[in-house]
Amino acid sequence: MNSFLRNLAVHRLQLTRERATTLQVNVGRLCNLACRHCHVDAGPARNEVMDRQTMEAVIDFARRNSFAVIDITGGAPELVPGIAYLLDQAAALAPTVMMRSNLLALAERSADNIPELCRRRKITIVASFPSTNRGQTEAQRGSGVWEKSIAMRKKLNEAGYGVPGTGLNLFLVSNPAGAFLPVDQCAAEKKFRADLARKWGIRFTGLFTFANMPLGRFKIWLEQSGNYAPYMEKLAASFNPATVAGLMCRSLINVSWDGCLYDCDFNMAAGLPYSGSPVHISEVPEAGEGIPVATGDHCLACTAGAGFT
Amino acid sequence: MNTYYDPRDLARFAEIGEDAPEVAKRFFDYYQAVFAEGELTEREKALIALAVAHAVQCPYCIDAYTTACLEKGSNRAEMTEAIHVACAIRGGASLVHGVQMRNICRKVSL
C-alpha cells in the first residue's frame, strides 16, 4: 500500500471515479523548454507527439461524450503538428476549451497562427508564471524566459486576453520554485494582480497555485538535492482529508499522446493507467463511474494543504 | 554532537513545554494568535519575522521563516529587502550611539 492510500485508510476515505466532465489531452512531451519542475520530463529532445489518427480518436471520444471542459496540455502543445486542427475541432465540442502554454512557443511565428486561432475560437489560455521574481522564474524555467514571457503576456492583453468583457480568458499558473508548498491561491492572486499591474501593466483572469509533483524531472532534482524525503514528509504532514472529495481525478479523464487513458496527467507521467491496465481511447465508449482511481505516493501533492482540484 | 544547533531540534520546539506546560501553552497560543491574519496579512507577518530572525540571528527562525515566506507568497527579492531592513536598523542602532560617543568626547575634551 502506498503512503497516499495509507492516508486515505486512516481517514476511511475512498477515491473512485465519478462522471467525467473534463477531457484532458496531453499531446506530447515535445517542448521548447526543459523546466526543472516538469513532471512529464518534457523538452526539446523529446519526440513523442500525438499523431493525426490519435487526434481523430480523441475527437470521436469527445463527440461521444459531453464534456464541460477540454484541456489541452503537453509539453508545448503549440509545437505539435496538426494542433490547430485539434484545437479547432475541440472548440466545437465543449463549452470551455483550454490550452496550457509556456507562452514562448506561442510567441513563435507559425503558419497556423495559433494565437489568432485561440482568439477566434475563444480558447482559454493557461500560462505558466511561477513567480513575480525573475531569478526564481528563470531558475525553474530556464534563463532568458522572463523577458519573452512578460512580452507575450502583454501581447495577449493587447489581443483582449485577460481583459474583462472580451470573453478571452488568460489564467496564470504558479508552481513553487522549489521544494516547498504553494501559496494560498486567493492571497497569491491578489498579490500577483497588484504586482503585475503595477510593474508591467499586465492583466489576467485568474491564478492557480499548484504543488509540484514528485515525478519526472522534479523528482530527479528532489533526489539529487537531498530534498526528496523532506518534501514527501511535508506533503504527508499536510494531508487534508477535505480535499479528497474535490480531487480532479474523480471527474477528469486524461488521454496521452499515444491514445492511452489515465485518471490524470500525473498518473500518465507515473505510468499508472486508467482502470489498472493500458487501454486505448478508441476502445472505450466513455470513462466509467465507480472505478477506483489509480494512486501512488505522488498523489500526496494533490491533497496537501488546500489541495489540487 | 558537533554543533550546538541541530536543524532537527526545530521540530522538537514543543518539548519546551514538558516541564512548564502552562506557560508554554500560553506562549504557543499567543504565538499562533500573533501570526494569524489581522490588519497585517500572514505574508507580511512572515516577512517581519524573517527580518527579526536575522536581527536576533536565530538559525531555527531563519529556517522556519524562509520557508514560511516562500509558502505565503513572498519572492526572494522581497525577502532580501526585508533582511536589509533588519540590517539597516541593526547598523543604524550602532551608528546612532555614536552621538553618545561624541557627547562624551565633547565633555572630556578641551
Short mmCIF file of N, CA, C and O in Angstrom, two decimals, chain A residues 35 88 113 145 196 215 251 294 302:
data_model
loop_
_atom_site.label_atom_id
_atom_site.label_comp_id
_atom_site.label_asym_id
_atom_site.label_seq_id
_atom_site.Cartn_x
_atom_site.Cartn_y
_atom_site.Cartn_z
N CYS A 35 11.79 22.71 -18.22
CA CYS A 35 11.62 23.26 -16.87
C CYS A 35 12.00 22.23 -15.81
O CYS A 35 11.74 21.04 -15.96
N ASP A 88 -9.29 23.46 -33.15
CA ASP A 88 -10.47 23.91 -33.88
C ASP A 88 -11.64 22.93 -33.68
O ASP A 88 -12.78 23.35 -33.43
N ASN A 113 -0.76 30.15 -37.12
CA ASN A 113 -1.13 31.33 -36.32
C ASN A 113 -2.02 30.93 -35.14
O ASN A 113 -3.20 31.30 -35.06
N VAL A 145 13.93 33.25 -20.22
CA VAL A 145 12.48 33.03 -20.33
C VAL A 145 11.70 34.27 -19.90
O VAL A 145 10.66 34.61 -20.48
N LEU A 196 1.67 42.57 -10.98
CA LEU A 196 1.74 42.56 -12.46
C LEU A 196 1.20 43.85 -13.05
O LEU A 196 1.74 44.37 -14.03
N LEU A 215 7.54 13.83 -9.45
CA LEU A 215 7.61 12.94 -10.62
C LEU A 215 8.56 13.57 -11.64
O LEU A 215 8.85 14.77 -11.57
N SER A 251 -13.23 13.41 -11.73
CA SER A 251 -14.13 13.86 -12.81
C SER A 251 -13.38 14.20 -14.10
O SER A 251 -13.94 14.84 -14.98
N ALA A 294 -6.35 5.09 -9.92
CA ALA A 294 -5.01 4.56 -9.65
C ALA A 294 -4.23 5.60 -8.84
O ALA A 294 -4.35 6.81 -9.09
N CYS A 302 -1.49 16.34 -4.32
CA CYS A 302 -2.83 16.88 -4.63
C CYS A 302 -3.70 17.06 -3.39
O CYS A 302 -4.77 17.65 -3.46
#
